[in-house]
Coordinates of N, CA, C and O in Angstrom, one line a residue:
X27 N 5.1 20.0 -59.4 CA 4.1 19.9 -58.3 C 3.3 21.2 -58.2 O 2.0 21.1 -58.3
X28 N 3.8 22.0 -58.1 CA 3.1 23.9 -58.0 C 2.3 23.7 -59.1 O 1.0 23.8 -59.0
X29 N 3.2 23.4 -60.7 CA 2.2 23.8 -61.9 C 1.1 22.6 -61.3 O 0.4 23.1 -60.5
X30 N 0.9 21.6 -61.5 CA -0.4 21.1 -60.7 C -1.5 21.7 -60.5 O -2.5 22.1 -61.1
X31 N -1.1 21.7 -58.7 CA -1.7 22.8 -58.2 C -2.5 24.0 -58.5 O -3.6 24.3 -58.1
X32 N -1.5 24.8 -59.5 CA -2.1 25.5 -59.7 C -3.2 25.4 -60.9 O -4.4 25.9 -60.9
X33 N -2.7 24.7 -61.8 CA -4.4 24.2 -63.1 C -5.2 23.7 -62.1 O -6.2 24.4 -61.8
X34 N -5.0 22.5 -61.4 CA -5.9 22.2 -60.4 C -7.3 23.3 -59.7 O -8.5 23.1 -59.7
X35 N -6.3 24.8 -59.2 CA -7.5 25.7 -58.5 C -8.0 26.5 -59.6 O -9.0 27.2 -59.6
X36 N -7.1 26.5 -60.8 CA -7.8 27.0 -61.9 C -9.1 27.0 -62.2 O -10.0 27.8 -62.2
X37 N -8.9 24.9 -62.7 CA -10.0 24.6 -63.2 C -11.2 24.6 -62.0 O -12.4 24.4 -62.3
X38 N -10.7 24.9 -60.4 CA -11.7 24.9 -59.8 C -12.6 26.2 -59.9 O -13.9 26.2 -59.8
X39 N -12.0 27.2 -60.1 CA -12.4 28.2 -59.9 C -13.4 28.7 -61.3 O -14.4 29.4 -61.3
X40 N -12.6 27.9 -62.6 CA -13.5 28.4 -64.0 C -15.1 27.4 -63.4 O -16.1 28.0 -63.1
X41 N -15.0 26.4 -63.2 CA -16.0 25.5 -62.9 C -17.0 26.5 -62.0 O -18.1 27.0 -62.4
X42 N -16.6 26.8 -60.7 CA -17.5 27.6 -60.4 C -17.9 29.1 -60.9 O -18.9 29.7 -60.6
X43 N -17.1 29.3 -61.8 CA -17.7 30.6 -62.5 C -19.1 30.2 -62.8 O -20.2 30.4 -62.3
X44 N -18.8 29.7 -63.7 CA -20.0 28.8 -64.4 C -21.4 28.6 -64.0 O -22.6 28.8 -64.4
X45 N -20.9 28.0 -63.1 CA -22.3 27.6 -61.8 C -23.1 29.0 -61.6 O -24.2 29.4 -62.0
X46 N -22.2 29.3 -61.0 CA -22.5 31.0 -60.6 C -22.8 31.9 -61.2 O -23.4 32.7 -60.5
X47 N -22.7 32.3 -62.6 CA -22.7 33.2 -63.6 C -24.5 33.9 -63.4 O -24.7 35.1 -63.1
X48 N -25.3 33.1 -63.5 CA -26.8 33.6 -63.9 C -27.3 34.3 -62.6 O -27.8 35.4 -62.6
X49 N -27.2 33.6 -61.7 CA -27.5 34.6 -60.2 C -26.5 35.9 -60.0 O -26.9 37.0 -59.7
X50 N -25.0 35.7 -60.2 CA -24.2 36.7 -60.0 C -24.9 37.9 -61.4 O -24.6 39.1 -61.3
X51 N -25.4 37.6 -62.1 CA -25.4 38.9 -63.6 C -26.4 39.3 -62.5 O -26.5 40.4 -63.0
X52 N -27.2 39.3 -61.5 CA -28.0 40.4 -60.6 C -27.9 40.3 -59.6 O -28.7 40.3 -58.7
X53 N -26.5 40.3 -59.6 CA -25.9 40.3 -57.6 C -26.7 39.8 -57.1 O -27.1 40.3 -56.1
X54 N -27.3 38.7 -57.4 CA -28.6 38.3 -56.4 C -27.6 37.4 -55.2 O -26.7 36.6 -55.4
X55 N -28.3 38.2 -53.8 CA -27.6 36.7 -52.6 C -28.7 35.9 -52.5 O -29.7 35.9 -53.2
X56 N -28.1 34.8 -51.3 CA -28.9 33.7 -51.1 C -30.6 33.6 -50.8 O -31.1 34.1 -49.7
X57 N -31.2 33.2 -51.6 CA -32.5 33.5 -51.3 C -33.4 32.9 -50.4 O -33.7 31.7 -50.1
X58 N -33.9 34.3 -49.9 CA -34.9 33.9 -49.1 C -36.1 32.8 -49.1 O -37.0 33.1 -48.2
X59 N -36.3 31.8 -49.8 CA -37.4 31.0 -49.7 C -37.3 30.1 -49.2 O -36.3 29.4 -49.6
X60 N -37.9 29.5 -48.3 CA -38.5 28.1 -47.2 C -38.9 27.1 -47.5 O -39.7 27.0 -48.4
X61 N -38.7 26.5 -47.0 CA -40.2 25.0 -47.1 C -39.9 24.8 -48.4 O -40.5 25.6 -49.1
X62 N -39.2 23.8 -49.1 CA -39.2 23.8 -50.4 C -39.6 22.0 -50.9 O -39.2 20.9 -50.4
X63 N -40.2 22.3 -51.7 CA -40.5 20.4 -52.1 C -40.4 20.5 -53.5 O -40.7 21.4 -54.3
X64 N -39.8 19.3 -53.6 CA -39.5 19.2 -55.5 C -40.5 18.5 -55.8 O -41.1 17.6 -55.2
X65 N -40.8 19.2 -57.2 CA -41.7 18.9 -58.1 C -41.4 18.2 -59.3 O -40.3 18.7 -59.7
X66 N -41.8 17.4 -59.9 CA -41.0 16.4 -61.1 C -42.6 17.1 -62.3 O -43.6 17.6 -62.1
X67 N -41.8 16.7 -63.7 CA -43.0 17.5 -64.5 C -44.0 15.9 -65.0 O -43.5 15.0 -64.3
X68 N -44.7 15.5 -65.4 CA -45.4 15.0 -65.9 C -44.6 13.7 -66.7 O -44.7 12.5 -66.4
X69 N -43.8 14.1 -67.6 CA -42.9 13.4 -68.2 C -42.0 12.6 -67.2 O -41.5 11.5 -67.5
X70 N -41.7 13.2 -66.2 CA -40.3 12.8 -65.5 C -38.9 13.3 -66.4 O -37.9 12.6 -66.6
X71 N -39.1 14.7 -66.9 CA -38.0 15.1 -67.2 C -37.1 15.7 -66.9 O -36.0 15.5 -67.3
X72 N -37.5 16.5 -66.1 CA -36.7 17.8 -64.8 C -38.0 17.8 -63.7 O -39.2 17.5 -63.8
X73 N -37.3 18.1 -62.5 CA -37.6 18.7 -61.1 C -37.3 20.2 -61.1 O -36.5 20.9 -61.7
X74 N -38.3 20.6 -60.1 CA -38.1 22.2 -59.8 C -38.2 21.9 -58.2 O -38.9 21.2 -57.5
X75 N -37.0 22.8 -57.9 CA -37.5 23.1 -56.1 C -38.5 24.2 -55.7 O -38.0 25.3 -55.6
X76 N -40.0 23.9 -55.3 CA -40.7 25.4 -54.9 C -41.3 25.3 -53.8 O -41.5 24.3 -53.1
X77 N -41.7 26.7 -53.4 CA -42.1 26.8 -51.7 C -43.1 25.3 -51.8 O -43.3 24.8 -52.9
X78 N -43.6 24.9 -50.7 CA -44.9 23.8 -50.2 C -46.0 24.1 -51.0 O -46.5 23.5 -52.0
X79 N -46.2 25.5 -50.2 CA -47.3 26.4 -50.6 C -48.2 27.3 -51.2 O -49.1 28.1 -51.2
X80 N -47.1 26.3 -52.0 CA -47.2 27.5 -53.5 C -48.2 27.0 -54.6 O -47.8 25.8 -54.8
X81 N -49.4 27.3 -55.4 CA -50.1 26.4 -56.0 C -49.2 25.8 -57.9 O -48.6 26.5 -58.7
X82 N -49.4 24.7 -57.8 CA -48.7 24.5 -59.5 C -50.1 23.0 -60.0 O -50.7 22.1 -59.5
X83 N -49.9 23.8 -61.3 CA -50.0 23.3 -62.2 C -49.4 22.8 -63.5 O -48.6 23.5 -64.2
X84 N -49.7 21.5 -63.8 CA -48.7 20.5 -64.7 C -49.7 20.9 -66.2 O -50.7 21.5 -66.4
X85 N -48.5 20.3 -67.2 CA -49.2 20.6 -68.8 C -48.8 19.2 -69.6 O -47.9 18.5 -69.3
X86 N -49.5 19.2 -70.4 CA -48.4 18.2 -71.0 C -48.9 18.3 -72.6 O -50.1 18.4 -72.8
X87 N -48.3 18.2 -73.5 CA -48.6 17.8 -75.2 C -47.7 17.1 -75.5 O -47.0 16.6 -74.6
X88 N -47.6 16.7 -77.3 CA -46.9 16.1 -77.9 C -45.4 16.8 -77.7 O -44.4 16.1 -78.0
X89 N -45.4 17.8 -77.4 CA -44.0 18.2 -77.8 C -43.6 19.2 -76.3 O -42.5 19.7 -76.2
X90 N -44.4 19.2 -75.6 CA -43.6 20.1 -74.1 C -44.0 19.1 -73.0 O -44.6 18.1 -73.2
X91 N -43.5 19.6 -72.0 CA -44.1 19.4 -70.3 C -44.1 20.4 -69.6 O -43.2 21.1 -69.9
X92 N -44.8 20.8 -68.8 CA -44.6 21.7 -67.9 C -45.3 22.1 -66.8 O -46.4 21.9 -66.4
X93 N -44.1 22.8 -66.2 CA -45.0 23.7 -64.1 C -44.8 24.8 -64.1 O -43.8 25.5 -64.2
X94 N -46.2 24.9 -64.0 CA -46.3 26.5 -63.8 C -46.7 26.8 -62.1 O -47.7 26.2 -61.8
X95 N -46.3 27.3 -61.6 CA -46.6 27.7 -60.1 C -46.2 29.1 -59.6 O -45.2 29.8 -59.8
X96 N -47.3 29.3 -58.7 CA -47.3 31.1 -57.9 C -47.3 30.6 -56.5 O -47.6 29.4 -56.1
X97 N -47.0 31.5 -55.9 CA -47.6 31.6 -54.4 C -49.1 32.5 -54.8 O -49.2 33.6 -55.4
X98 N -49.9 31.9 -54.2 CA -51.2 32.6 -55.0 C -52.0 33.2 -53.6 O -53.2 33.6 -53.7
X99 N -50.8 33.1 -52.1 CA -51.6 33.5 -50.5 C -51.4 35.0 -50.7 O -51.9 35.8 -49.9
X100 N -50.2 35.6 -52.3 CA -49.8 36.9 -51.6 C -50.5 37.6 -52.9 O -50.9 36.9 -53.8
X101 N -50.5 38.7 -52.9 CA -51.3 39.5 -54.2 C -49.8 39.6 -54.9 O -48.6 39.6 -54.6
X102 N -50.6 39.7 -56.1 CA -49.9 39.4 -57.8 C -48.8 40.4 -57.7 O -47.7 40.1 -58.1
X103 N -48.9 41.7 -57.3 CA -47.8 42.8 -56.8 C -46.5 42.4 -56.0 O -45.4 42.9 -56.0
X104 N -47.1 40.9 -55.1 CA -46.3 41.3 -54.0 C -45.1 39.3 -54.3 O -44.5 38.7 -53.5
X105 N -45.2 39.1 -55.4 CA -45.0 37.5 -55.6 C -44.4 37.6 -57.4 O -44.2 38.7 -57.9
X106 N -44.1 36.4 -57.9 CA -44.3 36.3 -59.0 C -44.7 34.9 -59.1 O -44.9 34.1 -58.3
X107 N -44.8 34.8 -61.1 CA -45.1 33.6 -61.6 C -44.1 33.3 -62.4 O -43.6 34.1 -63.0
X108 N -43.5 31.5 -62.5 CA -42.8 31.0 -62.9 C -43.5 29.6 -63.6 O -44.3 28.9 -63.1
X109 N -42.8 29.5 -65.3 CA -43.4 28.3 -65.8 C -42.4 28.0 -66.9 O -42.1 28.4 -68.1
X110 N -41.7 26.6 -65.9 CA -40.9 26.1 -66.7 C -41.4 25.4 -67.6 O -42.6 25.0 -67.6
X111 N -40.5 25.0 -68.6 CA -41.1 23.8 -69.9 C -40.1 22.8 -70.2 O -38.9 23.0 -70.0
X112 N -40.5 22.2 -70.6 CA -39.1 21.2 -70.9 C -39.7 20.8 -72.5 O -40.7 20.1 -72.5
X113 N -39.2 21.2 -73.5 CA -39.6 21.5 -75.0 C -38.8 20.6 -75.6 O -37.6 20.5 -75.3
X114 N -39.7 19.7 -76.8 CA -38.7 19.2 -77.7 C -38.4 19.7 -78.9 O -39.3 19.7 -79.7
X115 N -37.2 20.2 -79.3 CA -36.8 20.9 -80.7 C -35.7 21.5 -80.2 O -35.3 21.7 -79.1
X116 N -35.0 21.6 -81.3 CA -33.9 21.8 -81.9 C -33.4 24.0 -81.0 O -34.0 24.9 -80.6
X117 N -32.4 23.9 -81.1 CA -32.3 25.6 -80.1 C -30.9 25.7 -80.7 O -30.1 24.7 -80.5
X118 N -30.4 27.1 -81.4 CA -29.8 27.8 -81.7 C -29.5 29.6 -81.3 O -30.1 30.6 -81.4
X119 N -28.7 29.3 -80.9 CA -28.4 31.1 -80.1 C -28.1 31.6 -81.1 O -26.9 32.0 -81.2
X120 N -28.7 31.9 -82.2 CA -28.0 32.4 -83.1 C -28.6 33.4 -83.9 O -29.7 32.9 -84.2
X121 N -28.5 34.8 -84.7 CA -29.0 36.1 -85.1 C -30.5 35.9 -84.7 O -31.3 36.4 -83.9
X122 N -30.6 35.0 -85.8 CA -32.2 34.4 -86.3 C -33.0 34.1 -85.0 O -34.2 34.1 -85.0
X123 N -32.7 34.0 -84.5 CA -33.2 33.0 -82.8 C -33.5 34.6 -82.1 O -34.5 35.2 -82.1
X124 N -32.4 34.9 -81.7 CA -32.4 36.2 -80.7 C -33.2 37.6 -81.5 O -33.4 38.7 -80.9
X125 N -33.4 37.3 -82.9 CA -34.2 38.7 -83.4 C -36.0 38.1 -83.0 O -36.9 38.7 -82.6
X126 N -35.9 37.0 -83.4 CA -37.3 36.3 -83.2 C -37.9 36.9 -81.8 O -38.9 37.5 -81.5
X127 N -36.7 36.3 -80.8 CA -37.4 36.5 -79.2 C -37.8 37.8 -79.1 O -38.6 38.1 -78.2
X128 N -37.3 38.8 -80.0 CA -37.1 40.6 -79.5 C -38.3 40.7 -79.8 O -39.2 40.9 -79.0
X129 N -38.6 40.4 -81.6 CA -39.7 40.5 -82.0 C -41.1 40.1 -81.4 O -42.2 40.7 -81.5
X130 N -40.8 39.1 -80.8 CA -42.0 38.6 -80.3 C -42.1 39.4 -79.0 O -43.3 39.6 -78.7
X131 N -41.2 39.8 -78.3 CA -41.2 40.5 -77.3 C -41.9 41.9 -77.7 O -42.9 42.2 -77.1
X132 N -41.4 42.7 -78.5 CA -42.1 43.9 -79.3 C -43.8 43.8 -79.7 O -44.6 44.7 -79.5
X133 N -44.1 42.6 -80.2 CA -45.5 42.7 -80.6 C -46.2 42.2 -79.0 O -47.4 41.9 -79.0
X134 N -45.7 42.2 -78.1 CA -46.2 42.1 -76.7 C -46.0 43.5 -76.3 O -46.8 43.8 -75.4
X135 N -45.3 44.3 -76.6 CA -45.4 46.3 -76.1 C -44.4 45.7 -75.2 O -44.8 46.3 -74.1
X136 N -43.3 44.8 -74.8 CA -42.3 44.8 -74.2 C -40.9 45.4 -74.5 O -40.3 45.1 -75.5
X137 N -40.4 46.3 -73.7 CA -38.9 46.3 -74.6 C -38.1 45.2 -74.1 O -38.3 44.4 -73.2
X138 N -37.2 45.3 -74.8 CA -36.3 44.5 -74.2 C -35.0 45.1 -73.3 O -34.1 45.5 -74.0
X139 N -34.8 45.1 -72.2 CA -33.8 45.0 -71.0 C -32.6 44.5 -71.1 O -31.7 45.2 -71.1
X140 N -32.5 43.5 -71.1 CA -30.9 42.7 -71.0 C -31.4 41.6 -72.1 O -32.6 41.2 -72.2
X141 N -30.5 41.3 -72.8 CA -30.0 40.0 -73.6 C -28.9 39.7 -73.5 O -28.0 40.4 -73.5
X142 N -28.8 38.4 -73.3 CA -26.8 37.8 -73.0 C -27.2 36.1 -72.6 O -28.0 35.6 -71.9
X143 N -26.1 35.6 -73.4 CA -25.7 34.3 -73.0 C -25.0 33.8 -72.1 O -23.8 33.9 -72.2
X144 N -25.5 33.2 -71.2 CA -24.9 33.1 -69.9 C -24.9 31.0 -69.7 O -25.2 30.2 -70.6
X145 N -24.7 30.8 -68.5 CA -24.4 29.3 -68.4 C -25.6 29.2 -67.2 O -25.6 30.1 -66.3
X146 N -26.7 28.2 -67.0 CA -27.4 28.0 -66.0 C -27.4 26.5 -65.8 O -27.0 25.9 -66.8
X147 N -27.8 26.1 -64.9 CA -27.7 24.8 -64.3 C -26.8 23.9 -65.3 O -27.2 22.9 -65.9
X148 N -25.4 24.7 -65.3 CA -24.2 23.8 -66.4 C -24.8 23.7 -67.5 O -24.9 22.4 -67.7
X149 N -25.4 24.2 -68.6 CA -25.9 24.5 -69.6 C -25.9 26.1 -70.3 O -26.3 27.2 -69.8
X150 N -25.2 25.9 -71.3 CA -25.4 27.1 -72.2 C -27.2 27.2 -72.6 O -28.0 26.4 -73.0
X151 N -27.1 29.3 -71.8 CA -28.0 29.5 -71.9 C -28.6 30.7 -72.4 O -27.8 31.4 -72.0
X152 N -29.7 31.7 -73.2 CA -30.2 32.3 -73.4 C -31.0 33.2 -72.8 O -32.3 33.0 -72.8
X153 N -30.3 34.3 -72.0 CA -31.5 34.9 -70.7 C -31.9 36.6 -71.7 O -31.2 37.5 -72.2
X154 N -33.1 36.5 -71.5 CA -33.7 37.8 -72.1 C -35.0 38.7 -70.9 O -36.1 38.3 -70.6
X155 N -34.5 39.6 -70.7 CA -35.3 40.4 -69.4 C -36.1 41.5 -70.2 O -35.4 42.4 -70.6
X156 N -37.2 41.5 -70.4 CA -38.0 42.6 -71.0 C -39.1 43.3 -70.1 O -39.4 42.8 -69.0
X157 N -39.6 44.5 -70.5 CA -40.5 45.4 -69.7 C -41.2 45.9 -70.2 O -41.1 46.3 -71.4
X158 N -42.7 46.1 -69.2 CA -43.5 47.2 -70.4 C -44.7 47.0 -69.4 O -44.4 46.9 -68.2
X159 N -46.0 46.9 -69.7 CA -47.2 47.1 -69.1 C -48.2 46.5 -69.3 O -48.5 46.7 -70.5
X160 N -49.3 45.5 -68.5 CA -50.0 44.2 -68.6 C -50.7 44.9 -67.7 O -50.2 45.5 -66.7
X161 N -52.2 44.8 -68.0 CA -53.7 45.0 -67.2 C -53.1 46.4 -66.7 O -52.9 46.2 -65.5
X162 N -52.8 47.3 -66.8 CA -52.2 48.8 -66.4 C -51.6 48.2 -65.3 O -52.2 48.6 -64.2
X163 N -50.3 47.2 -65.0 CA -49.2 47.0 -64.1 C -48.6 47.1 -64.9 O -48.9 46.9 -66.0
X164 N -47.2 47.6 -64.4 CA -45.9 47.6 -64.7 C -45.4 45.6 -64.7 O -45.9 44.7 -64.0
X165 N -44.6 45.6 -65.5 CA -44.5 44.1 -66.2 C -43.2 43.9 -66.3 O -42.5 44.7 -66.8
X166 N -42.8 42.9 -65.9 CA -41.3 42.4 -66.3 C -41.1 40.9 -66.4 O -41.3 40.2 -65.4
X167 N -40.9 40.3 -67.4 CA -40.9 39.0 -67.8 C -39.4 38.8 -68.2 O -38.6 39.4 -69.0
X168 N -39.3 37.9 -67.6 CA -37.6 36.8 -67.5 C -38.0 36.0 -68.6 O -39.2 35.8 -68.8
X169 N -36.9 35.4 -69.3 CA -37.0 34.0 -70.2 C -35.8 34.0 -70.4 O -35.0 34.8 -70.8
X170 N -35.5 32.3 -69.7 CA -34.0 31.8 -70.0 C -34.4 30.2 -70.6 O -35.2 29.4 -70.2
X171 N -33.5 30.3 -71.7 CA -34.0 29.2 -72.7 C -32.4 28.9 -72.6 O -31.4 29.6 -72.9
X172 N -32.8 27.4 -71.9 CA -31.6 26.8 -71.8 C -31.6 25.4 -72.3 O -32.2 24.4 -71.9
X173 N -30.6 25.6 -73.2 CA -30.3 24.1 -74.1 C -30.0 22.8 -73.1 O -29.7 22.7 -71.9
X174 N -30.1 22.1 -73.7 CA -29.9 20.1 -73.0 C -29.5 19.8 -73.6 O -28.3 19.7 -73.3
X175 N -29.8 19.3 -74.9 CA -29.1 19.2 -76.3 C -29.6 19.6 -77.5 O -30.2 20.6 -77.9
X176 N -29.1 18.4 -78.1 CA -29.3 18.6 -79.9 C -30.9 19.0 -79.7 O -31.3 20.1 -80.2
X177 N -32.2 17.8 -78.8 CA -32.9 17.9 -79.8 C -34.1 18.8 -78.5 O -35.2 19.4 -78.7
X178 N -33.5 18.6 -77.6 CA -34.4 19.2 -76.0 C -34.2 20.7 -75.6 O -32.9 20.7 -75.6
X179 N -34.5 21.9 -75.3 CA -34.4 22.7 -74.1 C -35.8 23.0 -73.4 O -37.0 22.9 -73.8
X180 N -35.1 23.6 -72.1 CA -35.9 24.3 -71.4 C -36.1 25.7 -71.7 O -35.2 26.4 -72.1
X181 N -37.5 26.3 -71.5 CA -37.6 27.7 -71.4 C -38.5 27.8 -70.0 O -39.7 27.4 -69.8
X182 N -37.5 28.5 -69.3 CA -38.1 29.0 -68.1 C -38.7 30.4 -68.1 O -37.9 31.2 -68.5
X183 N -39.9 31.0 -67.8 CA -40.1 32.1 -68.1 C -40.6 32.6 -66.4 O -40.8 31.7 -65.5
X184 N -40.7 33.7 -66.2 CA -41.1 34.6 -64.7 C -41.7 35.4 -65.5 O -41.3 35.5 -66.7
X185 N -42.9 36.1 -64.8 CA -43.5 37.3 -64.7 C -43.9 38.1 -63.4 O -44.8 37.8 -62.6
X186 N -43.1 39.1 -63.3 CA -43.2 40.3 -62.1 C -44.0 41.1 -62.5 O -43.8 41.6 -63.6
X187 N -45.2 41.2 -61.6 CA -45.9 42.7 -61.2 C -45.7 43.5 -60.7 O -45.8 43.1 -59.6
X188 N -45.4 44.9 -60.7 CA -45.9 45.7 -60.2 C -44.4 46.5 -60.3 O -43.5 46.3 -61.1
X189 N -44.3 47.8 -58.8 CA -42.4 48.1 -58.8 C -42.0 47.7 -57.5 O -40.9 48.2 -57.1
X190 N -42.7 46.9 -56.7 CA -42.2 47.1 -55.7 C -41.4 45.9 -55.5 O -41.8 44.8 -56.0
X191 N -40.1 46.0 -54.5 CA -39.2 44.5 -54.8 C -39.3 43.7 -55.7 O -39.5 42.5 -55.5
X192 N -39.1 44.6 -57.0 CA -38.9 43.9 -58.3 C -37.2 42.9 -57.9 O -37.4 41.7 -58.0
X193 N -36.4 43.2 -57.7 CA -34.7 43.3 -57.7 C -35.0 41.8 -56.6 O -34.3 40.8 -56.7
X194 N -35.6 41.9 -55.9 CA -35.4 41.0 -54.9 C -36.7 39.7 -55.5 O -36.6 38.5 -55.3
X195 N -37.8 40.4 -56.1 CA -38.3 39.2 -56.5 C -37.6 38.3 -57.4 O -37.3 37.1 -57.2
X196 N -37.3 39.0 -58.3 CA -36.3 38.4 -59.4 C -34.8 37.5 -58.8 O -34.4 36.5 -59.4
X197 N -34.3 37.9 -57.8 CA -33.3 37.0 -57.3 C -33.9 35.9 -56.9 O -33.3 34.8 -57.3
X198 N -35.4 35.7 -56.0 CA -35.8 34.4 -55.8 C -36.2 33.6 -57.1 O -35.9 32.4 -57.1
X199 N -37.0 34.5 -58.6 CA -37.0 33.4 -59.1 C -35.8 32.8 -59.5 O -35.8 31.6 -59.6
X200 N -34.9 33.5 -59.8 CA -33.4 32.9 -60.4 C -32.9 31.8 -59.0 O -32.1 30.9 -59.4
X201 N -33.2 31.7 -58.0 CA -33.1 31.0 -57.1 C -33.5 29.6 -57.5 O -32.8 28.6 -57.7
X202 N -35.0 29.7 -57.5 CA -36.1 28.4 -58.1 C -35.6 27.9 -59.8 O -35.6 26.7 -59.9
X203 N -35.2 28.5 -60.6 CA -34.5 28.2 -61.9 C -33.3 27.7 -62.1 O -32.9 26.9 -62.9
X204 N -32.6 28.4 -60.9 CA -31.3 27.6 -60.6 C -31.2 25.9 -59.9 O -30.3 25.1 -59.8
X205 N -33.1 25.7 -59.4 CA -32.6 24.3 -58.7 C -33.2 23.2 -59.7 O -32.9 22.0 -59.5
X206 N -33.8 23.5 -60.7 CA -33.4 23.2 -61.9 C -33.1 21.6 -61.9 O -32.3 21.6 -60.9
X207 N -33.3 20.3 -62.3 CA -32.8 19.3 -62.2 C -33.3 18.8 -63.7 O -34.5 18.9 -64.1
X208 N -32.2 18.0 -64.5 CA -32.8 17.5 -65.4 C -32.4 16.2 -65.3 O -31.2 15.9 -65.1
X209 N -33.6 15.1 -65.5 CA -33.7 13.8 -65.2 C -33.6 12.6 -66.8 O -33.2 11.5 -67.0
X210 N -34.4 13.9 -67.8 CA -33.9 12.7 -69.2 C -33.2 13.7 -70.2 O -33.7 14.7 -70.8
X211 N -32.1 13.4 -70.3 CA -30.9 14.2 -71.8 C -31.1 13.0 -72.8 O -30.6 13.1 -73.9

């Protein structure tokens, strides 16, 4: 009965690791954002939860979907931009994949910050945090490319301006990435 028990809070506890992982890698707490209404993409493939007020725009081709949305009441310094996609093709974490992202990050004058595979909305995922300088602002662009499967992922991308509550902008977008919903696997 004990051993039970005990795998029982095991598996509770790895389970929530899991969940938890992408917001805990920046100590981020519970985020401050309000008023939230879900957004579905074009396709009906995933939802995003974002403020009311916030303006978005949908995309759509042969092979993506996507929302892009700002709060566009606050200056570009004081907000960020997020634009998820929901992409059809094949996704590999693997040498070839992760030298590609650096690179492409390099021919943008970005370095790269953090790279690491982490778990986001119960999906193995790819988060890469790079930095550098856009219209003479300071720049920091998020990208977590998170698998669905064989033939689907998401790449969620943020862009922060400026230095001020960088740490805390960044916890809200990880907030909005975290609510994440996927509707077709």
């Amino acid at each position: 009965m004990i051993k039970k028990y005990f795998i029982i809070c095991f598996l509770i506890c790895v389970s929530c690791t899991k969940q938890m992982q992408f917001s805990e890698e920046f100590h981020c707490k519970p985020s401050s954002l309000e008023y939230l209404e879900t957004v579905k993409d074009v396709r009906n493939a995933f939802s995003i939860s974002i403020p009311k007020n916030w303006n978005i725009n949908l995309y759509e081709d042969a092979l993506q979907s996507s929302i892009f949305t700002a709060d566009t009441t606050k200056q570009l310094t004081e907000t960020f931009l997020i634009d998820v996609s929901y992409i059809k093709n094949n996704l590999q974490f693997d040498d070839l994949f992760k030298l590609k992202i650096e690179q492409e990050n390099l021919n943008k004058n970005l370095i790269q910050k953090k790279a690491k595979e982490v778990t986001i909305i119960e999906k193995p995922a790819y988060l890469v945090i790079s930095k550098g300088q856009k219209s003479s602002l300071l720049y920091q662009k998020l990208q977590a490319f998170i698998k669905i499967n064989q033939k689907h992922f998401i790449l969620a991308k943020v862009e922060i301006y400026g230095d001020s509550l960088v740490e805390n902008r960044l916890c809200q977008a990880i907030s909005l990435i975290e609510k994440i919903k996927i509707t077709q696997q």
